[in-house]
Short mmCIF file of C-alpha atoms and ligand atoms in Angstrom, two decimals:
data_model
loop_
_atom_site.label_atom_id
_atom_site.label_comp_id
_atom_site.label_asym_id
_atom_site.label_seq_id
_atom_site.Cartn_x
_atom_site.Cartn_y
_atom_site.Cartn_z
CA MET A 22 51.40 50.32 164.86
CA GLU A 23 54.20 51.74 162.78
CA LEU A 24 56.72 49.84 164.89
CA LEU A 25 54.74 46.61 164.57
CA ARG A 26 54.76 47.16 160.84
CA THR A 27 58.45 47.92 160.48
CA GLU A 28 60.26 46.10 163.31
CA ARG A 29 61.61 42.67 162.73
CA GLY A 30 61.09 39.73 165.08
CA ARG A 31 58.12 37.70 166.21
CA PHE A 32 55.52 38.95 168.65
CA GLY A 33 52.63 36.92 170.01
CA ALA A 34 50.62 39.86 171.31
CA ALA A 35 50.77 43.64 171.40
CA THR A 36 48.86 46.03 173.62
CA LEU A 37 48.06 49.56 172.53
CA GLY A 38 47.77 51.85 175.53
CA VAL A 39 45.32 54.58 174.56
CA ASP A 40 44.42 57.32 177.03
CA ASN A 41 41.40 58.48 175.06
CA GLN A 42 38.28 56.33 175.23
CA ALA A 43 36.75 58.06 172.21
CA ALA A 44 39.81 57.16 170.15
CA LEU A 45 39.43 53.52 171.14
CA CYS A 46 35.91 53.47 169.68
CA LEU A 47 36.81 55.44 166.60
CA THR A 48 36.95 52.45 164.27
CA GLU A 49 33.15 52.46 164.34
CA ILE A 50 32.90 55.94 162.94
CA THR A 51 31.96 56.27 159.30
CA LYS A 52 31.12 59.96 159.10
CA PRO A 53 34.09 62.22 158.40
CA ARG A 54 35.05 64.46 161.29
CA PRO A 55 38.12 66.47 162.30
CA GLY A 56 41.17 64.22 162.50
CA HIS A 57 39.45 61.55 160.45
CA HIS A 58 42.51 61.13 158.27
CA LEU A 59 44.35 59.88 161.36
CA VAL A 60 41.68 57.24 161.96
CA ARG A 61 41.97 56.12 158.35
CA GLU A 62 45.73 56.03 158.72
CA VAL A 63 45.51 53.80 161.78
CA GLU A 64 43.07 51.53 159.93
CA THR A 65 45.49 51.13 157.05
CA LEU A 66 48.31 50.41 159.48
CA VAL A 67 46.22 47.80 161.27
CA GLN A 68 45.48 46.10 157.95
CA ASP A 69 49.17 46.13 157.01
CA VAL A 70 50.17 44.71 160.37
CA ARG A 71 47.51 41.99 160.19
CA LYS A 72 48.76 40.99 156.78
CA LYS A 73 52.36 40.88 157.96
CA ARG A 74 51.60 39.21 161.30
CA PRO A 75 48.45 37.12 160.87
CA ASN A 76 48.84 35.49 164.28
CA LEU A 77 49.44 38.63 166.26
CA GLN A 78 46.96 39.42 169.01
CA LEU A 79 46.19 43.12 169.09
CA LEU A 80 44.69 44.58 172.20
CA GLY A 81 43.49 48.13 172.76
CA HIS A 82 43.78 49.14 176.40
CA TRP A 83 42.44 52.27 178.03
CA THR A 84 45.25 53.76 180.10
CA PRO A 85 44.16 57.12 181.55
CA GLY A 86 46.97 59.62 181.31
CA HIS A 87 49.25 56.85 180.03
CA SER A 88 50.27 56.41 183.64
CA ASN A 89 52.70 53.60 184.41
CA ILE A 90 53.39 53.08 180.71
CA GLU A 91 57.03 52.73 180.00
CA GLY A 92 58.30 55.45 177.70
CA ASN A 93 55.36 57.76 178.34
CA GLU A 94 57.52 60.59 179.70
CA MET A 95 59.93 60.23 176.84
CA GLY A 96 57.04 60.28 174.40
CA ASP A 97 55.77 63.52 175.95
CA VAL A 98 59.18 65.14 175.62
CA GLU A 99 59.38 64.12 171.96
CA ALA A 100 55.83 65.28 171.24
CA LYS A 101 56.57 68.69 172.71
CA ARG A 102 59.73 68.92 170.67
CA ALA A 103 57.79 68.06 167.49
CA ALA A 104 55.14 70.67 168.33
CA ARG A 105 57.90 73.27 168.43
CA GLY A 106 58.78 72.28 164.89
CA GLN A 107 61.78 70.14 165.80
CA SER A 108 60.45 67.05 164.11
CA SER A 109 62.50 64.04 163.11
CA ASN A 110 63.98 63.63 159.70
CA PRO A 111 60.98 62.94 157.40
CA LYS A 112 62.71 59.79 156.24
CA HIS A 113 62.22 58.29 159.70
CA LEU A 114 58.56 59.21 160.00
CA PRO A 115 55.59 57.02 159.09
CA LYS A 116 54.63 57.64 155.47
CA ALA A 117 51.50 59.61 156.31
CA PHE A 118 53.47 62.20 158.27
CA ARG A 119 56.14 62.95 155.70
CA GLN A 120 54.08 65.61 153.96
CA ARG A 121 52.05 68.37 155.49
CA LEU A 122 49.00 67.20 157.37
CA PRO A 123 45.66 67.89 155.70
CA HIS A 124 43.72 70.91 156.91
CA SER A 125 40.50 70.44 158.77
CA ALA A 126 37.65 71.51 156.50
CA ALA A 127 35.64 72.68 159.50
CA ALA A 128 38.50 74.79 160.82
CA ARG A 129 39.17 76.26 157.38
CA LYS A 130 35.52 77.13 156.92
CA GLN A 131 35.38 78.70 160.34
CA ALA A 132 38.48 80.80 159.63
CA TYR A 133 37.07 81.82 156.27
CA ARG A 134 33.73 82.83 157.75
CA LYS A 135 35.45 84.81 160.48
CA ARG A 136 37.50 86.71 157.90
CA ALA A 137 34.47 87.28 155.68
CA ASP A 138 32.44 88.52 158.65
CA LYS A 139 35.15 90.95 159.57
CA VAL A 140 35.43 92.36 156.06
CA ALA A 141 31.65 92.55 155.71
CA GLY A 142 31.47 94.31 159.07
CA GLN A 143 34.06 96.85 158.02
CA MET A 144 32.29 97.53 154.73
CA TRP A 145 28.96 97.76 156.45
CA SER A 146 30.01 100.11 159.22
CA ALA A 147 31.61 102.39 156.62
CA SER A 148 28.40 102.64 154.64
CA PRO A 149 26.13 105.65 155.18
CA ARG A 150 23.15 103.41 155.77
CA TYR A 151 24.82 101.92 158.83
CA ASP A 152 24.32 105.01 160.97
CA ARG A 153 20.73 105.46 159.98
CA LEU A 154 19.95 101.85 160.83
CA ALA A 155 21.95 101.95 164.04
CA MET A 156 19.97 104.99 165.07
CA ARG A 157 16.68 103.33 164.27
CA ASP A 158 17.75 100.28 166.24
CA LEU A 159 18.65 102.28 169.24
CA ARG A 160 15.38 104.19 169.21
CA MET A 161 13.49 100.91 169.12
CA ARG A 162 15.53 99.25 171.81
CA ARG A 163 14.70 101.57 174.66
CA PRO A 164 11.39 103.34 175.00
CA LEU A 165 11.42 107.09 174.72
CA ARG A 166 9.99 107.29 178.22
CA PHE A 167 13.18 105.77 179.52
CA PHE A 168 15.25 108.29 177.62
CA HIS A 169 13.29 111.24 178.95
CA LYS A 170 13.61 109.98 182.50
CA ALA A 171 17.32 109.47 182.07
CA THR A 172 17.80 112.98 180.75
CA MET A 173 15.77 114.76 183.43
CA LYS A 174 18.88 115.87 185.24
CA LEU A 175 20.36 117.39 182.10
CA THR A 176 19.94 120.97 180.99
CA ARG A 177 17.59 121.74 178.15
CA ARG A 178 20.55 122.32 175.85
CA GLN A 179 22.15 118.98 176.77
CA HIS A 180 18.83 117.22 176.33
CA ASN A 181 18.28 118.71 172.88
CA LEU A 182 21.78 117.81 171.86
CA LEU A 183 21.25 114.17 172.81
CA VAL A 184 17.91 114.04 171.03
CA GLN A 185 19.55 115.38 167.90
CA LEU A 186 22.45 112.96 168.12
CA ARG A 187 20.01 110.10 168.47
CA SER A 188 17.78 111.18 165.62
CA GLY A 189 20.61 112.17 163.31
CA ASN A 190 18.92 115.52 162.66
CA ILE A 191 21.90 117.50 163.74
CA GLY A 192 24.26 120.18 162.46
CA LEU A 193 26.65 117.77 160.82
CA ASN A 194 27.13 117.94 157.07
CA GLY A 195 25.52 114.55 156.43
CA HIS A 196 22.21 115.88 157.69
CA LEU A 197 22.66 119.51 156.59
CA TYR A 198 23.24 118.37 153.01
CA ARG A 199 20.10 116.23 153.12
CA ILE A 200 17.97 119.23 154.04
CA GLY A 201 19.70 121.54 151.59
CA ARG A 202 21.69 123.53 154.18
CA ALA A 203 25.17 122.45 153.11
CA LEU A 204 26.92 122.17 149.76
CA SER A 205 28.42 118.79 150.57
CA ALA A 206 27.68 115.90 152.92
CA ASP A 207 31.39 115.34 153.46
CA CYS A 208 33.14 115.72 156.79
CA PRO A 209 35.10 119.00 156.79
CA HIS A 210 38.21 117.02 157.74
CA CYS A 211 37.80 113.87 155.68
CA ASP A 212 37.41 114.10 151.93
CA GLY A 213 34.80 111.81 150.45
CA VAL A 214 33.51 110.64 153.84
CA ILE A 215 29.96 111.55 154.82
CA GLU A 216 29.80 113.34 158.15
CA THR A 217 27.33 111.22 160.04
CA VAL A 218 26.83 111.03 163.80
CA GLY A 219 28.77 107.78 163.73
CA HIS A 220 31.67 109.34 161.88
CA PHE A 221 31.71 112.29 164.25
CA LEU A 222 31.49 110.28 167.47
CA GLN A 223 33.57 107.27 166.59
CA VAL A 224 35.68 107.62 163.48
CA CYS A 225 36.83 111.08 162.49
CA PRO A 226 40.58 111.27 163.12
CA LYS A 227 40.31 114.99 163.77
CA TYR A 228 38.75 114.31 167.19
CA GLU A 229 41.03 111.48 168.23
CA LYS A 230 42.20 113.37 171.30
CA GLU A 231 38.72 114.32 172.47
CA ARG A 232 37.62 110.75 171.91
CA GLN A 233 39.99 109.43 174.54
CA ALA A 234 37.73 110.84 177.25
CA LEU A 235 34.64 109.53 175.45
CA GLN A 236 35.60 105.89 175.33
CA ARG A 237 36.35 104.31 178.68
CA ARG A 238 37.11 100.90 177.30
CA VAL A 239 40.03 100.81 174.92
CA ARG A 240 39.78 97.13 174.02
CA ARG A 241 36.14 97.11 172.97
CA PRO A 242 34.92 100.64 172.41
CA GLU A 243 31.27 101.29 173.14
CA SER A 244 29.04 101.21 170.09
CA ILE A 245 27.17 104.29 169.02
CA ALA A 246 23.96 102.70 170.29
CA GLU A 247 25.52 102.11 173.70
CA LEU A 248 26.81 105.66 173.90
CA LEU A 249 23.42 107.12 173.07
CA THR A 250 21.22 104.79 175.13
CA ASN A 251 23.22 104.22 178.27
CA PRO A 252 22.65 107.12 180.70
CA ALA A 253 26.07 106.41 182.20
CA ALA A 254 27.60 107.52 178.90
CA PHE A 255 25.53 110.69 178.34
CA LYS A 256 27.87 113.00 180.24
CA ARG A 257 30.85 111.69 178.32
CA VAL A 258 29.06 112.15 175.00
CA LEU A 259 28.11 115.72 175.89
CA ARG A 260 31.62 116.48 177.02
CA PHE A 261 32.96 115.10 173.75
CA VAL A 262 30.64 117.32 171.72
CA ASP A 263 31.73 120.34 173.76
CA ASP A 264 35.41 119.46 173.53
CA THR A 265 35.31 119.14 169.74
CA LYS A 266 33.46 122.46 169.37
CA ARG A 267 32.05 120.99 166.16
CA LEU A 268 28.51 122.05 167.05
CA SER A 269 29.32 125.18 169.00
CA THR A 270 27.86 127.52 166.36
CA ILE A 271 24.49 125.89 166.96
CA PHE A 272 24.68 124.88 170.57
CA GLY A 273 27.14 127.33 172.07
CA ASP A 274 30.18 126.32 174.04
CA GLY A 275 28.49 124.43 176.82
CA ASP A 276 27.38 125.53 180.21
ZN1 LIG B 2 36.08 113.35 159.57
#
């Protein structure tokens, strides 16, 4: 369309080879949608061309894959070059493409929500209420019967340890402080951070080394609920507790 608008000479008819059927029908669309500015741009171009060439016959033609269209390969090469940032001199581009293209509102919103979700998630998982709720969730998710069955092969000590980890009533400062058995709820290694089960199992940098054996998946570490509900993880959790020796004054050094 830009060529029809700018080239000199007379043409009786012009055929637009379009490989996208949806694009061919786009002139009907009134609701804004991603890429709508391009549709508007084409509409303006069509109007300009019609004004300049009132007798021109314009034909839209569906040409899947642009096959057998002269210049298609060359067009592809140029498009790839432009995508790499090697665009033509702005002076030679159609007016609409001389400045930056508008952003898609939908894409911007999606990116914003994703960022907000991430920040909210970080804030939430750092809050002391997170652990308590996570624990409640995990107790609701699987019936206690299931837990008892899964722990039948464990020793009494291991069983008790898991029960305490799941309930949060355990010899970590977060709980000890709540029941008046510690002067502070803080982790002994992290100032100003409450020592919850979540902090102990998943966060505290002091136990980074021990944690390597706890988490099998590096990319997406198991959540605290997974660790404490999935029988396949019990042994790893118990080993972690033993390795850290954090609870050894209460539970001894393991079997
Ligand atoms: Zn810590």
